Short mmCIF file of C-alpha atoms and ligand atoms in Angstrom, two decimals:
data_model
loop_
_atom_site.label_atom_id
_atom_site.label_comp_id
_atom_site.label_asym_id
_atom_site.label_seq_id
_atom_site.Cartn_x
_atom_site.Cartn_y
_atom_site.Cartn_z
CA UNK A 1 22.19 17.67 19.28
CA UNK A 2 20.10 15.11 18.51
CA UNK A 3 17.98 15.48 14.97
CA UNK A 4 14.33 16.72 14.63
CA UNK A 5 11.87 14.73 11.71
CA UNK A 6 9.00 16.15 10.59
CA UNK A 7 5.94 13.69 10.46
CA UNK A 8 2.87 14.74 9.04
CA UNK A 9 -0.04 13.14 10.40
CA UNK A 10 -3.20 12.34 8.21
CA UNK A 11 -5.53 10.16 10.49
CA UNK A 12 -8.43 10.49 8.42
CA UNK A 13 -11.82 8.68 8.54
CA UNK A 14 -12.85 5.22 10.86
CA UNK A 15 -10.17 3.58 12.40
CA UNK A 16 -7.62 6.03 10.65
CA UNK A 17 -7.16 8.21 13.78
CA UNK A 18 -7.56 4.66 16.30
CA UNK A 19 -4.46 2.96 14.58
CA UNK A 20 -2.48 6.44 14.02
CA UNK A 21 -2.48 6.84 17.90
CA UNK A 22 -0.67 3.63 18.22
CA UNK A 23 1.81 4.73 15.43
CA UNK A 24 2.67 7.51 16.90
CA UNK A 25 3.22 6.38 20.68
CA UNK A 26 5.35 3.82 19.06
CA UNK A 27 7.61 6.42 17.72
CA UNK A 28 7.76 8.58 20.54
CA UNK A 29 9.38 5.30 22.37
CA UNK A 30 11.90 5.07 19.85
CA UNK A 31 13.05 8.54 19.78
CA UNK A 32 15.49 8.85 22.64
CA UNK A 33 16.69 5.23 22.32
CA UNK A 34 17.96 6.74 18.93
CA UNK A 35 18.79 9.63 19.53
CA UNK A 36 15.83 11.74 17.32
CA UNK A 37 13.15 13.78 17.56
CA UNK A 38 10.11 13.21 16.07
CA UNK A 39 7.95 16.96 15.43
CA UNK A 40 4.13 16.03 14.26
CA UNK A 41 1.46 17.95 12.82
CA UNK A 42 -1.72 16.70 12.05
CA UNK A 43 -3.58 17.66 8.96
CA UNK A 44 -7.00 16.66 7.34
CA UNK A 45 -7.37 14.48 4.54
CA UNK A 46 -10.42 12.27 3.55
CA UNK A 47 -13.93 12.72 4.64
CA UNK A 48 -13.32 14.68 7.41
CA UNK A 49 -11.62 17.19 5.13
CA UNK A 50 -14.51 17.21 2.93
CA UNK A 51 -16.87 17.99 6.25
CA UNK A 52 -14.91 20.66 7.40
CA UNK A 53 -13.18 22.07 4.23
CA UNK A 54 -15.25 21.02 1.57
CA UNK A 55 -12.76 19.23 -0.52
CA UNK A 56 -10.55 16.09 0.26
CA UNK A 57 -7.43 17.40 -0.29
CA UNK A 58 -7.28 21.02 1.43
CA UNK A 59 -4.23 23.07 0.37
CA UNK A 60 -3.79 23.95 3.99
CA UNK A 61 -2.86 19.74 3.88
CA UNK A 62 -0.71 20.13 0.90
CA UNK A 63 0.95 22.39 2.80
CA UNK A 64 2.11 20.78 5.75
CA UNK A 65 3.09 17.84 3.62
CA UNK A 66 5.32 19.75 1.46
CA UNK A 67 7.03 21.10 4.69
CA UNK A 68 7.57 17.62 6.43
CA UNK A 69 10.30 14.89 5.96
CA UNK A 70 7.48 12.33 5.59
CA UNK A 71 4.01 11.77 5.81
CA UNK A 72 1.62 8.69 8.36
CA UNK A 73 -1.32 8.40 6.72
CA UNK A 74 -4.39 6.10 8.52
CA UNK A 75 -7.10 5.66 6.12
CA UNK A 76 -10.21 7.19 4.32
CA UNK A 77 -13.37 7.08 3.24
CA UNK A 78 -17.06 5.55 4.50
CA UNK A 79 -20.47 5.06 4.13
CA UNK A 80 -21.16 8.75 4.90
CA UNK A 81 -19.24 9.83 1.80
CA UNK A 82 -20.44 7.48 -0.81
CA UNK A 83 -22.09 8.70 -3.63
CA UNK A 84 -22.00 7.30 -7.58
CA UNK A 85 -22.91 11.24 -8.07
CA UNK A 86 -19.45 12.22 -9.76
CA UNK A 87 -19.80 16.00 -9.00
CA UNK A 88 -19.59 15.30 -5.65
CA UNK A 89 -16.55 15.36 -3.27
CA UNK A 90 -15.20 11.56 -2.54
CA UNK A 91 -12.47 10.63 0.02
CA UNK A 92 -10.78 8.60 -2.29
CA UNK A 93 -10.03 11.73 -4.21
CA UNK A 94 -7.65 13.17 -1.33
CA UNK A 95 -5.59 10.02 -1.61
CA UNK A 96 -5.24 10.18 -5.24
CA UNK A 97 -4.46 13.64 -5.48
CA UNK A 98 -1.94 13.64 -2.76
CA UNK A 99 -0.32 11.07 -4.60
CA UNK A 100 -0.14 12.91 -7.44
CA UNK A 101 0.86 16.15 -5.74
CA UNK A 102 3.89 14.79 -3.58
CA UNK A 103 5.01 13.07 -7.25
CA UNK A 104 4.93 9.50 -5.97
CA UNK A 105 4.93 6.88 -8.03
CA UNK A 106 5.92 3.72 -6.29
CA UNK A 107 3.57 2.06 -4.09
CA UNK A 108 5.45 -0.56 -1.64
CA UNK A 109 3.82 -3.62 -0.57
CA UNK A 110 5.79 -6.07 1.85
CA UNK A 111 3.71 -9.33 1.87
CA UNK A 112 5.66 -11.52 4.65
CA UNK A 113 4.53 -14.05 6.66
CA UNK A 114 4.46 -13.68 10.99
CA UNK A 115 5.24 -17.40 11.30
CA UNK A 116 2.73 -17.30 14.51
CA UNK A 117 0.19 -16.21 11.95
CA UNK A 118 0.56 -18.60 9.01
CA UNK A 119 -2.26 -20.57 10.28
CA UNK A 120 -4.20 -16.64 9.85
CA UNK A 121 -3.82 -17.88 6.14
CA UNK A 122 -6.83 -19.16 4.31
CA UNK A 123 -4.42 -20.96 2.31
CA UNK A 124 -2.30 -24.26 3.69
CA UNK A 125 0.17 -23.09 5.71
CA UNK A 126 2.86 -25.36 3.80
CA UNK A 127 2.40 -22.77 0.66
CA UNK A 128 2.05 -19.76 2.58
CA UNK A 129 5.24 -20.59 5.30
CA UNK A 130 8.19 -18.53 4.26
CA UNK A 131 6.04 -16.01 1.58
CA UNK A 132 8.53 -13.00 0.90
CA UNK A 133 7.22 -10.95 -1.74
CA UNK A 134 7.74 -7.02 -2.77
CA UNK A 135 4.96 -6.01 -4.66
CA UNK A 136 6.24 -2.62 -6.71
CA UNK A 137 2.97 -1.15 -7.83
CA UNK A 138 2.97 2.08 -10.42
CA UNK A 139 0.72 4.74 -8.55
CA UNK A 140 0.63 7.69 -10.56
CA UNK A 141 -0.54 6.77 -14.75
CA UNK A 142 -3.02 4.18 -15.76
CA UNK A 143 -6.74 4.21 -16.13
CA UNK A 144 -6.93 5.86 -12.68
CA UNK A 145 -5.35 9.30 -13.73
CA UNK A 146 -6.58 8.52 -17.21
CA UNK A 147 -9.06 10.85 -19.35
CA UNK A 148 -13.11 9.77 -17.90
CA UNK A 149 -15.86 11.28 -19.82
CA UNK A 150 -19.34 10.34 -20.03
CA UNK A 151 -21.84 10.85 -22.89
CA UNK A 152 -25.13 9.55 -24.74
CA UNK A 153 -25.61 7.92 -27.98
CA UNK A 154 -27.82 5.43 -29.87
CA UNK A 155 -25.28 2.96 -29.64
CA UNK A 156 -25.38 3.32 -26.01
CA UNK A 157 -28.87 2.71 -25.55
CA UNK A 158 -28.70 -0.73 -27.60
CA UNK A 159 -32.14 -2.83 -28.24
CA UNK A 160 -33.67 -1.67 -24.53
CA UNK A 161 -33.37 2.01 -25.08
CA UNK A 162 -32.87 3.38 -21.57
CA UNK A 163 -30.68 6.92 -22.02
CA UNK A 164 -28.23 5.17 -24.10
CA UNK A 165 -25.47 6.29 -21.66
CA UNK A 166 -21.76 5.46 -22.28
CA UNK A 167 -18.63 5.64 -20.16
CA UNK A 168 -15.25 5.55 -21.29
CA UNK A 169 -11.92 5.60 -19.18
CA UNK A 170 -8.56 6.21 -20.61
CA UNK A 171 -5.67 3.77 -20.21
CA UNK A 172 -2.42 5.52 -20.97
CA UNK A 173 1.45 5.08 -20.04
CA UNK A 174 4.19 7.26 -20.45
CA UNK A 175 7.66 5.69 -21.53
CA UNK A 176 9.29 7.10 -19.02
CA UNK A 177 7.03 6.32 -16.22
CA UNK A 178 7.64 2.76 -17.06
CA UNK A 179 11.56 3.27 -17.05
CA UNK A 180 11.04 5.02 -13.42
CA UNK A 181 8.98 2.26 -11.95
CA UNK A 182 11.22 -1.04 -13.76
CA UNK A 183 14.66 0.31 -11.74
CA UNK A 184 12.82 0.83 -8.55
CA UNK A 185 12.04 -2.91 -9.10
CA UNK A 186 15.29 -4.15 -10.11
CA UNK A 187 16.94 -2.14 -7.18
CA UNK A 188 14.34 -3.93 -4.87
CA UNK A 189 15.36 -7.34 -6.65
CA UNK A 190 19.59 -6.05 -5.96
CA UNK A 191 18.57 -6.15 -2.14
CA UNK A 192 16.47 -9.16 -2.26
CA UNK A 193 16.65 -12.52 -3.99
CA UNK A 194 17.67 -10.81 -7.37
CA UNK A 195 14.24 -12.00 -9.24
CA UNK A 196 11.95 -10.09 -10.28
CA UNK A 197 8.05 -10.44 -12.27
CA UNK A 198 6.73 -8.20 -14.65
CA UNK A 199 3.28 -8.50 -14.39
CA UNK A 200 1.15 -7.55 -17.49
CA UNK A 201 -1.63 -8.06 -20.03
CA UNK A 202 0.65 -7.68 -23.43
CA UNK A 203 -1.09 -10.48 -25.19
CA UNK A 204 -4.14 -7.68 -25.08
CA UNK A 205 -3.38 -4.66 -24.76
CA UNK A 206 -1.28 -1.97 -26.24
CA UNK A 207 0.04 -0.02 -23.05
CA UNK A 208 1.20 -3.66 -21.77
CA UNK A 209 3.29 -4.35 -24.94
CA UNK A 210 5.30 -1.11 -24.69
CA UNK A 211 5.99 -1.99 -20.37
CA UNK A 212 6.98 -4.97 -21.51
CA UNK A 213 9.48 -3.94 -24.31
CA UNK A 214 10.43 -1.03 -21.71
CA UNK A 215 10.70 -3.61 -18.41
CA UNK A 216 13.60 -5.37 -20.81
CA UNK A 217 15.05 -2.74 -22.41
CA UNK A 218 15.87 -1.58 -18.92
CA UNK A 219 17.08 -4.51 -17.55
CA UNK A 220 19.28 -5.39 -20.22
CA UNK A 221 21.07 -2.01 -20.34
CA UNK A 222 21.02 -1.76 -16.09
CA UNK A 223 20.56 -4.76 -14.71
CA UNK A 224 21.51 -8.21 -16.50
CA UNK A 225 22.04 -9.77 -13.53
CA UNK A 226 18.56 -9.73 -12.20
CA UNK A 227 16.79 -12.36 -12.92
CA UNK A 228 13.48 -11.33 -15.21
CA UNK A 229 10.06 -12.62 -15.94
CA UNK A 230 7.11 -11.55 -17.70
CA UNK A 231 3.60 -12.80 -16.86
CA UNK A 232 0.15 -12.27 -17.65
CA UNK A 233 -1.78 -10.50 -14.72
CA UNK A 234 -4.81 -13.80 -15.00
CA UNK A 235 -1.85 -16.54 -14.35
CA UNK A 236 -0.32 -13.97 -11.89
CA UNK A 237 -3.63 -13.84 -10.26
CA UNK A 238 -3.68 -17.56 -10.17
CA UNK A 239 0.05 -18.44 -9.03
CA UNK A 240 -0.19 -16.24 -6.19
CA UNK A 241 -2.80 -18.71 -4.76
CA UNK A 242 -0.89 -21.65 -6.10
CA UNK A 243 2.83 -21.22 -5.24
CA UNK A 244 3.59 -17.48 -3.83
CA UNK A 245 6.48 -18.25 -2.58
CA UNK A 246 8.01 -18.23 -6.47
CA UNK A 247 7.33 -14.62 -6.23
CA UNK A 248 10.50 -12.37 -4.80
CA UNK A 249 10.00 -8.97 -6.42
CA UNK A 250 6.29 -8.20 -8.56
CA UNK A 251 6.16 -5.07 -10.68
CA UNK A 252 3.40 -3.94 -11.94
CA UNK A 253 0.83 -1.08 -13.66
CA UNK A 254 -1.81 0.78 -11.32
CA UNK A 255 -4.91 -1.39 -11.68
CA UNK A 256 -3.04 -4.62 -11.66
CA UNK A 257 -0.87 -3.68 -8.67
CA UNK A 258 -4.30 -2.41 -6.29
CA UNK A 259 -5.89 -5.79 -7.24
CA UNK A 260 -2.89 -8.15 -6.83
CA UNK A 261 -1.81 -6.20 -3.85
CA UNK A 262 -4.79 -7.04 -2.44
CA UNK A 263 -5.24 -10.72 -3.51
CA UNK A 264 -1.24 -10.94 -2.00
CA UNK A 265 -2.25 -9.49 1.60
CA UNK A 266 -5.17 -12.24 1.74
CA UNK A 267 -2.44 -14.49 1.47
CA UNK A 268 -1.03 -13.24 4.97
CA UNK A 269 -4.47 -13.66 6.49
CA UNK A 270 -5.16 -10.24 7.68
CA UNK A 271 -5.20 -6.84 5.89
CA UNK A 272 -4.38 -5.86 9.43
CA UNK A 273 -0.83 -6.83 9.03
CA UNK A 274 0.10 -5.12 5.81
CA UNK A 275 1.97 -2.23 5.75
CA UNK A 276 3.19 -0.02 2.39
CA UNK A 277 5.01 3.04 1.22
CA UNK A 278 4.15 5.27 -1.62
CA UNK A 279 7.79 6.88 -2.61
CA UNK A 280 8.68 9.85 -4.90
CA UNK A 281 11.88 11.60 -5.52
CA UNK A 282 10.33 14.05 -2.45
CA UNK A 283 8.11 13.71 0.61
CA UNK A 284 7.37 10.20 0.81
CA UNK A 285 3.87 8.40 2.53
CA UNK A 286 3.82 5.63 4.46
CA UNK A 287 0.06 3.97 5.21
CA UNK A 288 -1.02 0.85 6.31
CA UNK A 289 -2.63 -1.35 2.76
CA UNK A 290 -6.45 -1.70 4.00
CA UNK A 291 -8.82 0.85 4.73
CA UNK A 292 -11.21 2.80 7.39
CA UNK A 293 -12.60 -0.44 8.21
CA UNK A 294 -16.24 1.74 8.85
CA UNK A 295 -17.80 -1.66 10.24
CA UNK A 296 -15.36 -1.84 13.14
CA UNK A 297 -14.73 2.05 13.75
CA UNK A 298 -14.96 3.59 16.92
CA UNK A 299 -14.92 0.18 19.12
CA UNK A 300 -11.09 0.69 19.77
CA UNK A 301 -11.10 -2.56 18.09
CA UNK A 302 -9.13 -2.30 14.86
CA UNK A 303 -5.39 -3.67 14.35
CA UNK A 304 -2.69 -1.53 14.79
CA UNK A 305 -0.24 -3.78 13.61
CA UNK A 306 -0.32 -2.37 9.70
CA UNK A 307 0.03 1.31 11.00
CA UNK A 308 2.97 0.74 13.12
CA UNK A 309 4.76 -1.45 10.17
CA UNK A 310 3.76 1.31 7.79
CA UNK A 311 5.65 3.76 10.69
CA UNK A 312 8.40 1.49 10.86
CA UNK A 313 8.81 1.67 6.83
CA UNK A 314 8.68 5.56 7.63
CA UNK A 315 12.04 4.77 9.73
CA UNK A 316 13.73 2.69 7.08
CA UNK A 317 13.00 4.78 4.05
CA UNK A 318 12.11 8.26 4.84
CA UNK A 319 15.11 8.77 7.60
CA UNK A 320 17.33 5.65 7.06
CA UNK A 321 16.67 4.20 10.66
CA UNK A 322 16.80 0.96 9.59
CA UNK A 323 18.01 -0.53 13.14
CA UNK A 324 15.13 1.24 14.62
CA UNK A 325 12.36 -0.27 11.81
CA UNK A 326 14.01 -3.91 12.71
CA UNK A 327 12.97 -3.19 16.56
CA UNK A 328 9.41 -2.21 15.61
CA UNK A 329 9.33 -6.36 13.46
CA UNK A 330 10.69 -8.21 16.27
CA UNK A 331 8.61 -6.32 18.80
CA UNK A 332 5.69 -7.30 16.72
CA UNK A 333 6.95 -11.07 16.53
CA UNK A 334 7.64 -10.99 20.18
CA UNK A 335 3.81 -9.69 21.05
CA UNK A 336 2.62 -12.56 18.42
CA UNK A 337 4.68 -14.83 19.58
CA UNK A 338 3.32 -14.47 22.89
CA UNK A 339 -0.16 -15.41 21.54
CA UNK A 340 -1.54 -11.58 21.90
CA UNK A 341 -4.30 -11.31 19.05
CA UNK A 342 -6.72 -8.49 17.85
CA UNK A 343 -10.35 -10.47 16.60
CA UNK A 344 -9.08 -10.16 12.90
CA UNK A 345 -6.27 -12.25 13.52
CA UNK A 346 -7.47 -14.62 15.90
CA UNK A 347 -7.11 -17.72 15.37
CA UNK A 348 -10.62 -19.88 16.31
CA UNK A 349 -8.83 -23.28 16.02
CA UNK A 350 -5.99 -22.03 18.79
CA UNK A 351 -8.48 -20.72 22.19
CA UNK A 352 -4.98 -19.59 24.05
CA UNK A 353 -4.88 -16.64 21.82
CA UNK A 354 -5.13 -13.94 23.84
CA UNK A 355 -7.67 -10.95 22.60
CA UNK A 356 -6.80 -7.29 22.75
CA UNK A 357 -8.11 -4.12 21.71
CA UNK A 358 -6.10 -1.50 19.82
CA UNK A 359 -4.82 0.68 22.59
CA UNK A 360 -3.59 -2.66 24.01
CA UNK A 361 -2.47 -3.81 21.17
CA UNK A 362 -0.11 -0.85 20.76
CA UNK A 363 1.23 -0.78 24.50
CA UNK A 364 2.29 -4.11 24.07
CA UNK A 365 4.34 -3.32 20.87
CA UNK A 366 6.20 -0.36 23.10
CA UNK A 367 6.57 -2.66 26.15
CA UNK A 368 8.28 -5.04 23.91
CA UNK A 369 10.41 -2.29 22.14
P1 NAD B 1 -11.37 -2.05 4.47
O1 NAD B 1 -9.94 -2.39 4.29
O2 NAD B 1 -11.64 -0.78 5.17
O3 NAD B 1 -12.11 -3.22 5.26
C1 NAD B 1 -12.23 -4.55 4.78
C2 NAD B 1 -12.47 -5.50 5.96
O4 NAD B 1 -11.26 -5.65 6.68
C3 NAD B 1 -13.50 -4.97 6.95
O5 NAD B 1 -14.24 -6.05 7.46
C4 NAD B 1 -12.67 -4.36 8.04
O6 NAD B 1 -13.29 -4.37 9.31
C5 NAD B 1 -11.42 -5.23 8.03
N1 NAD B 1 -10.24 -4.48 8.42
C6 NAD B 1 -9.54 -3.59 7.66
N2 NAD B 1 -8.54 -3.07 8.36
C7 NAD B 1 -8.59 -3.62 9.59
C8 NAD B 1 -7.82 -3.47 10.77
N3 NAD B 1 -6.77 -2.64 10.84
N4 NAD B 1 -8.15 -4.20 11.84
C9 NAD B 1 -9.18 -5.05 11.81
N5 NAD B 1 -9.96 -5.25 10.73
C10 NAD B 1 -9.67 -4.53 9.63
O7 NAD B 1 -12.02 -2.05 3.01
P2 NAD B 1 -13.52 -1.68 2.55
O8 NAD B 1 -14.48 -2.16 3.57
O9 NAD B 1 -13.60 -2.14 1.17
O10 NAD B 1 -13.55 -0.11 2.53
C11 NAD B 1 -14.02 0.71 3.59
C12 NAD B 1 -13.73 2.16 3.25
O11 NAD B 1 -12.32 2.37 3.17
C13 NAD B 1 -14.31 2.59 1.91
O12 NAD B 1 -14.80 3.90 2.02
C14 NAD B 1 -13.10 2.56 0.97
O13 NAD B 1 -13.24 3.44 -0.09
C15 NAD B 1 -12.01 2.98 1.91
N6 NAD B 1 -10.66 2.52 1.53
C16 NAD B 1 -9.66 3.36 1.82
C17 NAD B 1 -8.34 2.99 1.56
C18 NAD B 1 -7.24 3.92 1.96
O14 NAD B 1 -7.49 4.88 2.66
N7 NAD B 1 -6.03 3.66 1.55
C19 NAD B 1 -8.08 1.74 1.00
C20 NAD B 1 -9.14 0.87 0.74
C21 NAD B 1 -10.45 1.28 1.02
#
């Protein structure tokens, strides 16, 4: 009898529910070839969550989370929701708290080169040809899930008066959630090229010192035989644009990790091509790294490439269908080979590139799997 996984589906807001079709006919053509079923149910999360439930995170979503094997989540947030009003409901908040909820705190981050794509780069291709790096992010302590307050002073209001507002955010790391995050790096770094960077602002600040005294603690106890280097997040910043390729395996704190993370996927060109996973010791969630892409919403424009790489890390690390995630890469390599391009990754230098829109985009993928 062939085995049943259940995906939950969070589409959210723009594009989310676009690219999360694509995902999900891309599964449904694996499935027989391997022997699985795949049972979804679609939940809210985002925006949409806070039209129609009032909150971002609805319980009801919790829920369904809690009772799946994984989670394929598209993006959130837009225009519609923004507010700097911080009693009001913000997408952002469902992503955070699902985090949080489903205990998961390691965000994945593949940046890898498409070699058809390394012209994509706004970087020479001969730095960016060959770019392999795992960027371990920590998702659940920092100044993101830190203590926020706001109050009003004297001090605040300085020499122009105004209200004399101040804003403080708390930066805070457990011990322990260091420990967690350094072995998930160094078991990375056992699979990889055995090297890994521990990004960090120690020369500064006080959380930094104790990650870094933690990082080596933990790799001289567990793993001596990774290679291990410490570096400041500004000349991390800068040798990612210099030499990325010295980069195997990147660990580092919340902030640090959504801003490198970021600065990395540049490097491949398109945030249309980056896939991650946020992992726990439970439900795991698998989302592509950019957002709802509001600009481009609705056209059936967007890339699917990121969501069905993000479904494909689903396969590898939620259900250990690691032959099938290795079909969904050279599919993709195939269709890029072949010149197929969606706008964000077409190249204007090379007019044989061939433009599709997402639908397209995804049947291609499933012809080619
Ligand atoms: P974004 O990633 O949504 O978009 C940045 C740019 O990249 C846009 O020009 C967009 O059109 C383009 N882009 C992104 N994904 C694309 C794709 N798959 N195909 C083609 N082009 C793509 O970032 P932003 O504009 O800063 O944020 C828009 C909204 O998304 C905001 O509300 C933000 O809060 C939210 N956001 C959500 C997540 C998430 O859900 N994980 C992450 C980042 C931003």
């Amino acid at each position: 009898m062939s085995k049943t996984y259940k995906i939950c589906l969070l589409p959210g807001d723009g594009i989310g529910p676009e690219i999360v079709a694509e995902a999900v006919k891309v599964l449904e053509k694996l499935a027989p070839k391997y022997d699985v079923e795949f049972d979804f149910t679609e939940a809210l999360i985002g925006g949409c969550a806070i039209d129609e439930a009032g909150e971002p995170l609805p319980q009801a979503t919790l829920d369904v989370a809690n009772a799946s094997d994984a989670v394929l989540l598209g993006a959130v947030g837009g225009p519609k929701w923004d507010t700097t009003d911080s009693t009001k409901p913000r997408p952002e908040q469902g992503l955070l708290a699902i985090r949080k909820e489903l205990g998961l705190y390691t965000n994945l981050r593949p940046v890898q080169i498409f070699s058809a794509l390394s012209q994509a780069s706004t970087l020479k291709s001969e730095i960016v040809e060959g770019v392999d790096i795992a960027i371990v992010r920590e998702l659940t302590g920092g100044l993101y899930f830190g203590e926020r307050h706001r109050y009003y002073d004297e001090e605040g209001a300085g020499a122009n008066g105004g209200k004399g507002q101040r804003a403080v955010d708390t930066l805070e790391y457990r011990e322990y959630e260091v420990e967690r995050i350094a072995r998930q790096a160094f078991e990375a770094a056992k699979t990889r090229r055995g090297r890994v960077t521990s990004v960090d602002k120690a020369n500064v600040l006080d959380t930094s010192r104790m990650w870094r005294e933690v990082v080596h603690r933990v790799h001289d106890e567990e793993y001596p035989e990774i290679e291990l280097i410490d570096m400041l997040v500004d000349n991390t910043a800068m040798q990612l644009v210099n030499n990325p390729r010295q980069f195997d395996v990147l660990v580092t704190e919340n902030m640090f990790g959504d801003i490198l993370s970021d600065e990395a996927a540049q490097i491949t060109g398109s945030l249309g091509m980056l896939a991650s996973a946020s992992i726990g010791d439970g439900v795991s969630l698998f989302e592509p790294s950019h957002g709802s892409a509001p600009d481009i919403a609705g056209r059936g424009i967007a890339n699917p490439l990121a969501q069905i790489l993000s479904a494909g890390m689903m396969l590898q690390y939620a259900f250990g269908m690691t032959e099938a995630a290795a079909d969904i890469t050279r599919a993709i390599t195939e269709v890029l080979d072949e010149g197929w391009r969606t706008g964000d990754i077409k190249d204007p230098e090379t007019p044989e590139d061939k433009i599709v829109g997402t639908a397209a985009m995804g049947d291609l993928v499933v012809a080619h799997l």
